[in-house]
Amino acid sequence: MRRRPECLCVIDPSRYLSSVSSVVQLPPHLDHIIVAAPDLDAAVAALAKATGVTARPGGVHPTFGTRNALVGLGEGHYLELIGPEPSIEVERMPFDLNRTRTIRVATWAVRPDDADAAVVAATQAGLAVGELAPGSRRTAEGDLLTWRLTEPLAADVSGIVPFVIDWGTTTPPGFSLPAELTVTGFGATGPAPVPLDPLDTTIAVDQSEAAGLWLDLTGPQGTWQLPVTPIRD
């Protein structure tokens, strides 16, 4: 089993950059990876310090009381940093942000060819992804983005089971953002493998009592390592 460090570390990226394309295989139909933080600005600063890349302001999600910042990862993928929007009070935020005390990899999203069919197949297989519902937000430039996604509040607590997103006629951010970071590692730990075939995707799960996701992101100045960080009350 791969052991993950218990701290956020900056390491020399030189040993990754030349061969990462042949080493890291991202999950099929990956749309984006979500990193949650109790303070979005602090997460943006931590990413910039580790990698030399500053996430771009995304927008506010009024329904959920959150705001985000984005970084392109190339090939249609992107990173979403998400945190509370202080000006909006809601009873419960998605991805367990109400209980998040440190920066952690919260979950990931898949963009299957047929979102409706994927949700039906997942539900029939016992994966509690919820139903597709419309969502939207304004970009920092004032443009309206619209999509459909499965219920964030019903998302798997460990984050291993992704949620489903369908961008419809909207261009997914992963295709419009410049690729500024490289995913040099992405996986999960948990008591047992999680079959994600109904969603037409998969993720490597190393056996561990702690269930969650880990992520390594490499930029021009170094690598940001986010270990599995279970939420504790």
Tab-separated table of C-alpha atoms in Angstrom:
chain	number	residue	atom	x	y	z
A	1	MET	CA	0.000	0.000	0.000
A	2	ARG	CA	1.274	3.468	-0.857
A	3	ARG	CA	1.816	5.531	2.271
A	4	ARG	CA	0.793	9.163	2.070
A	5	PRO	CA	2.560	11.880	4.055
A	6	GLU	CA	0.740	13.533	6.936
A	7	CYS	CA	1.736	17.058	5.912
A	8	LEU	CA	1.501	19.407	2.953
A	9	CYS	CA	4.926	19.328	1.298
A	10	VAL	CA	6.781	21.125	-1.481
A	11	ILE	CA	9.123	18.875	-3.455
A	12	ASP	CA	11.374	19.246	-6.485
A	13	PRO	CA	9.216	18.713	-9.602
A	14	SER	CA	12.120	17.889	-11.923
A	15	ARG	CA	11.772	14.133	-11.477
A	16	TYR	CA	8.132	14.289	-12.609
A	17	LEU	CA	7.898	16.737	-15.469
A	18	SER	CA	9.689	14.726	-18.144
A	19	SER	CA	7.709	11.517	-17.690
A	20	VAL	CA	4.422	12.393	-16.046
A	21	SER	CA	2.344	11.846	-19.187
A	22	SER	CA	3.328	8.176	-19.216
A	23	VAL	CA	3.150	7.684	-15.442
A	24	VAL	CA	-0.140	9.215	-14.316
A	25	GLN	CA	-3.355	7.853	-15.762
A	26	LEU	CA	-6.321	9.968	-14.758
A	27	PRO	CA	-9.784	8.450	-14.285
A	28	PRO	CA	-11.805	8.122	-17.501
A	29	HIS	CA	-14.279	10.966	-18.099
A	30	LEU	CA	-12.702	13.116	-15.357
A	31	ASP	CA	-14.105	16.660	-15.452
A	32	HIS	CA	-12.541	18.235	-12.380
A	33	ILE	CA	-11.075	17.608	-8.935
A	34	ILE	CA	-12.406	19.528	-5.940
A	35	VAL	CA	-10.196	20.702	-3.091
A	36	ALA	CA	-12.182	22.096	-0.152
A	37	ALA	CA	-10.879	24.576	2.390
A	38	PRO	CA	-12.284	26.494	5.360
A	39	ASP	CA	-10.741	29.646	3.844
A	40	LEU	CA	-10.585	29.881	0.048
A	41	ASP	CA	-8.016	32.690	0.028
A	42	ALA	CA	-5.701	30.638	2.249
A	43	ALA	CA	-6.009	27.672	-0.117
A	44	VAL	CA	-5.208	29.855	-3.129
A	45	ALA	CA	-2.151	31.185	-1.293
A	46	ALA	CA	-0.994	27.685	-0.305
A	47	LEU	CA	-1.256	26.462	-3.885
A	48	ALA	CA	0.643	29.489	-5.190
A	49	LYS	CA	3.411	29.089	-2.603
A	50	ALA	CA	3.897	25.408	-3.423
A	51	THR	CA	3.628	25.498	-7.212
A	52	GLY	CA	4.013	29.092	-8.354
A	53	VAL	CA	0.521	29.013	-9.882
A	54	THR	CA	-2.292	31.278	-8.687
A	55	ALA	CA	-5.835	30.001	-9.139
A	56	ARG	CA	-8.177	32.272	-11.077
A	57	PRO	CA	-11.322	33.600	-9.368
A	58	GLY	CA	-14.338	31.536	-10.379
A	59	GLY	CA	-17.558	32.782	-8.868
A	60	VAL	CA	-20.133	32.449	-6.104
A	61	HIS	CA	-22.701	29.669	-5.631
A	62	PRO	CA	-25.511	31.507	-3.773
A	63	THR	CA	-27.570	28.365	-3.144
A	64	PHE	CA	-24.718	26.624	-1.353
A	65	GLY	CA	-22.970	29.603	0.249
A	66	THR	CA	-19.670	28.876	-1.475
A	67	ARG	CA	-17.216	30.455	-3.888
A	68	ASN	CA	-14.406	28.968	-5.930
A	69	ALA	CA	-11.158	29.488	-7.802
A	70	LEU	CA	-9.987	27.442	-10.779
A	71	VAL	CA	-6.811	26.176	-12.450
A	72	GLY	CA	-6.581	24.339	-15.763
A	73	LEU	CA	-5.003	20.874	-15.712
A	74	GLY	CA	-4.988	20.244	-19.456
A	75	GLU	CA	-7.005	17.947	-21.739
A	76	GLY	CA	-10.340	19.271	-20.504
A	77	HIS	CA	-9.621	18.769	-16.788
A	78	TYR	CA	-9.393	21.426	-14.090
A	79	LEU	CA	-8.888	21.982	-10.385
A	80	GLU	CA	-11.619	23.636	-8.328
A	81	LEU	CA	-10.671	25.172	-5.001
A	82	ILE	CA	-13.861	25.776	-3.020
A	83	GLY	CA	-14.597	27.444	0.287
A	84	PRO	CA	-17.344	29.297	2.156
A	85	GLU	CA	-18.616	32.642	0.890
A	86	PRO	CA	-18.606	34.716	4.123
A	87	SER	CA	-21.467	36.977	2.999
A	88	ILE	CA	-23.922	34.078	2.598
A	89	GLU	CA	-25.260	31.966	5.450
A	90	VAL	CA	-26.662	28.514	4.688
A	91	GLU	CA	-27.585	25.657	6.986
A	92	ARG	CA	-25.353	23.176	5.192
A	93	MET	CA	-22.668	23.514	2.542
A	94	PRO	CA	-21.678	20.804	0.050
A	95	PHE	CA	-18.643	18.549	0.419
A	96	ASP	CA	-18.846	18.790	4.220
A	97	LEU	CA	-17.432	22.316	4.168
A	98	ASN	CA	-19.220	23.028	7.439
A	99	ARG	CA	-16.935	20.475	9.121
A	100	THR	CA	-13.795	21.112	7.077
A	101	ARG	CA	-10.953	22.394	9.259
A	102	THR	CA	-8.033	22.042	6.851
A	103	ILE	CA	-7.346	21.942	3.125
A	104	ARG	CA	-8.341	18.532	1.744
A	105	VAL	CA	-9.280	16.719	-1.448
A	106	ALA	CA	-13.073	16.612	-1.162
A	107	THR	CA	-14.240	14.754	-4.274
A	108	TRP	CA	-14.116	14.687	-8.056
A	109	ALA	CA	-16.560	14.985	-10.926
A	110	VAL	CA	-17.060	12.896	-14.039
A	111	ARG	CA	-18.486	14.082	-17.334
A	112	PRO	CA	-19.852	10.918	-19.007
A	113	ASP	CA	-21.025	10.890	-22.600
A	114	ASP	CA	-24.612	10.276	-21.431
A	115	ALA	CA	-25.101	11.730	-17.952
A	116	ASP	CA	-28.705	10.563	-17.608
A	117	ALA	CA	-27.853	6.964	-18.494
A	118	ALA	CA	-24.855	7.023	-16.145
A	119	VAL	CA	-26.997	8.194	-13.229
A	120	VAL	CA	-29.600	5.496	-13.885
A	121	ALA	CA	-26.921	2.800	-14.099
A	122	ALA	CA	-25.211	4.033	-10.931
A	123	THR	CA	-28.481	4.107	-9.000
A	124	GLN	CA	-29.375	0.595	-10.123
A	125	ALA	CA	-25.927	-0.567	-8.983
A	126	GLY	CA	-26.437	0.908	-5.523
A	127	LEU	CA	-24.240	3.991	-5.904
A	128	ALA	CA	-26.088	6.818	-4.155
A	129	VAL	CA	-25.241	9.638	-6.545
A	130	GLY	CA	-28.676	11.286	-6.425
A	131	GLU	CA	-30.533	12.885	-9.312
A	132	LEU	CA	-29.335	15.407	-11.873
A	133	ALA	CA	-30.470	18.952	-11.095
A	134	PRO	CA	-29.724	22.310	-12.749
A	135	GLY	CA	-27.032	24.620	-11.397
A	136	SER	CA	-25.448	27.921	-12.407
A	137	ARG	CA	-23.066	30.680	-11.382
A	138	ARG	CA	-21.724	33.948	-12.704
A	139	THR	CA	-18.072	34.054	-13.681
A	140	ALA	CA	-15.751	36.825	-12.505
A	141	GLU	CA	-16.386	38.422	-15.915
A	142	GLY	CA	-20.158	38.291	-15.417
A	143	ASP	CA	-20.891	35.436	-17.809
A	144	LEU	CA	-23.515	32.875	-16.778
A	145	LEU	CA	-22.420	29.235	-16.656
A	146	THR	CA	-25.128	26.574	-16.514
A	147	TRP	CA	-24.948	22.829	-15.941
A	148	ARG	CA	-26.693	19.819	-14.454
A	149	LEU	CA	-25.110	17.828	-11.652
A	150	THR	CA	-26.004	15.188	-9.118
A	151	GLU	CA	-26.867	16.436	-5.628
A	152	PRO	CA	-23.697	17.770	-3.921
A	153	LEU	CA	-25.273	17.490	-0.466
A	154	ALA	CA	-25.817	13.773	-1.062
A	155	ALA	CA	-22.234	13.176	-2.176
A	156	ASP	CA	-20.196	10.294	-0.791
A	157	VAL	CA	-18.499	11.557	2.399
A	158	SER	CA	-15.156	9.980	1.471
A	159	GLY	CA	-15.251	11.587	-1.968
A	160	ILE	CA	-14.280	8.331	-3.669
A	161	VAL	CA	-17.582	8.063	-5.547
A	162	PRO	CA	-17.606	11.062	-7.908
A	163	PHE	CA	-20.585	13.197	-8.713
A	164	VAL	CA	-21.860	13.509	-12.275
A	165	ILE	CA	-21.896	16.767	-14.217
A	166	ASP	CA	-23.418	17.598	-17.593
A	167	TRP	CA	-22.416	20.972	-19.026
A	168	GLY	CA	-25.012	20.908	-21.799
A	169	THR	CA	-24.277	23.751	-24.228
A	170	THR	CA	-21.790	25.424	-21.855
A	171	THR	CA	-18.108	24.886	-22.622
A	172	PRO	CA	-16.594	23.068	-19.619
A	173	PRO	CA	-14.029	25.260	-17.814
A	174	GLY	CA	-11.355	22.618	-18.379
A	175	PHE	CA	-11.369	23.466	-22.086
A	176	SER	CA	-11.233	27.248	-21.657
A	177	LEU	CA	-8.641	27.474	-18.867
A	178	PRO	CA	-4.937	27.372	-19.789
A	179	ALA	CA	-3.133	24.272	-18.521
A	180	GLU	CA	-0.967	25.584	-15.665
A	181	LEU	CA	-0.647	22.537	-13.398
A	182	THR	CA	0.039	18.849	-13.993
A	183	VAL	CA	-1.577	16.081	-11.967
A	184	THR	CA	1.406	13.984	-10.869
A	185	GLY	CA	-0.651	11.736	-8.621
A	186	PHE	CA	-4.319	11.139	-7.853
A	187	GLY	CA	-5.864	8.219	-6.026
A	188	ALA	CA	-7.811	6.986	-3.038
A	189	THR	CA	-7.495	4.892	0.085
A	190	GLY	CA	-10.242	2.867	1.728
A	191	PRO	CA	-11.242	-0.462	3.265
A	192	ALA	CA	-12.162	-1.944	-0.132
A	193	PRO	CA	-12.214	-1.097	-3.845
A	194	VAL	CA	-15.214	0.893	-5.041
A	195	PRO	CA	-16.709	-0.356	-8.346
A	196	LEU	CA	-17.415	2.683	-10.507
A	197	ASP	CA	-18.177	0.840	-13.751
A	198	PRO	CA	-21.754	2.213	-13.892
A	199	LEU	CA	-20.250	5.694	-14.182
A	200	ASP	CA	-17.833	4.458	-16.860
A	201	THR	CA	-14.812	5.417	-14.770
A	202	THR	CA	-12.439	4.033	-12.160
A	203	ILE	CA	-9.945	5.159	-9.522
A	204	ALA	CA	-7.150	3.255	-7.802
A	205	VAL	CA	-7.953	2.540	-4.129
A	206	ASP	CA	-5.116	1.486	-1.796
A	207	GLN	CA	-6.350	-0.520	1.190
A	208	SER	CA	-6.563	1.513	4.397
A	209	GLU	CA	-8.974	2.082	7.257
A	210	ALA	CA	-9.069	5.776	6.312
A	211	ALA	CA	-11.260	6.414	3.267
A	212	GLY	CA	-10.512	9.443	1.140
A	213	LEU	CA	-8.636	10.975	-1.772
A	214	TRP	CA	-5.071	12.220	-2.208
A	215	LEU	CA	-3.628	14.494	-4.872
A	216	ASP	CA	-0.239	15.718	-6.123
A	217	LEU	CA	-0.159	18.811	-8.349
A	218	THR	CA	3.051	20.017	-9.996
A	219	GLY	CA	3.730	23.523	-11.262
A	220	PRO	CA	6.808	25.501	-12.314
A	221	GLN	CA	8.055	25.972	-8.738
A	222	GLY	CA	7.217	22.674	-7.050
A	223	THR	CA	4.583	20.130	-6.111
A	224	TRP	CA	1.601	20.544	-3.803
A	225	GLN	CA	0.865	17.298	-1.996
A	226	LEU	CA	-2.526	16.821	-0.380
A	227	PRO	CA	-2.735	13.584	1.659
A	228	VAL	CA	-5.906	11.738	2.578
A	229	THR	CA	-7.529	13.861	5.286
A	230	PRO	CA	-10.624	12.309	6.892
A	231	ILE	CA	-13.094	14.735	8.435
A	232	ARG	CA	-13.243	14.567	12.209
A	233	ASP	CA	-16.000	16.169	14.272
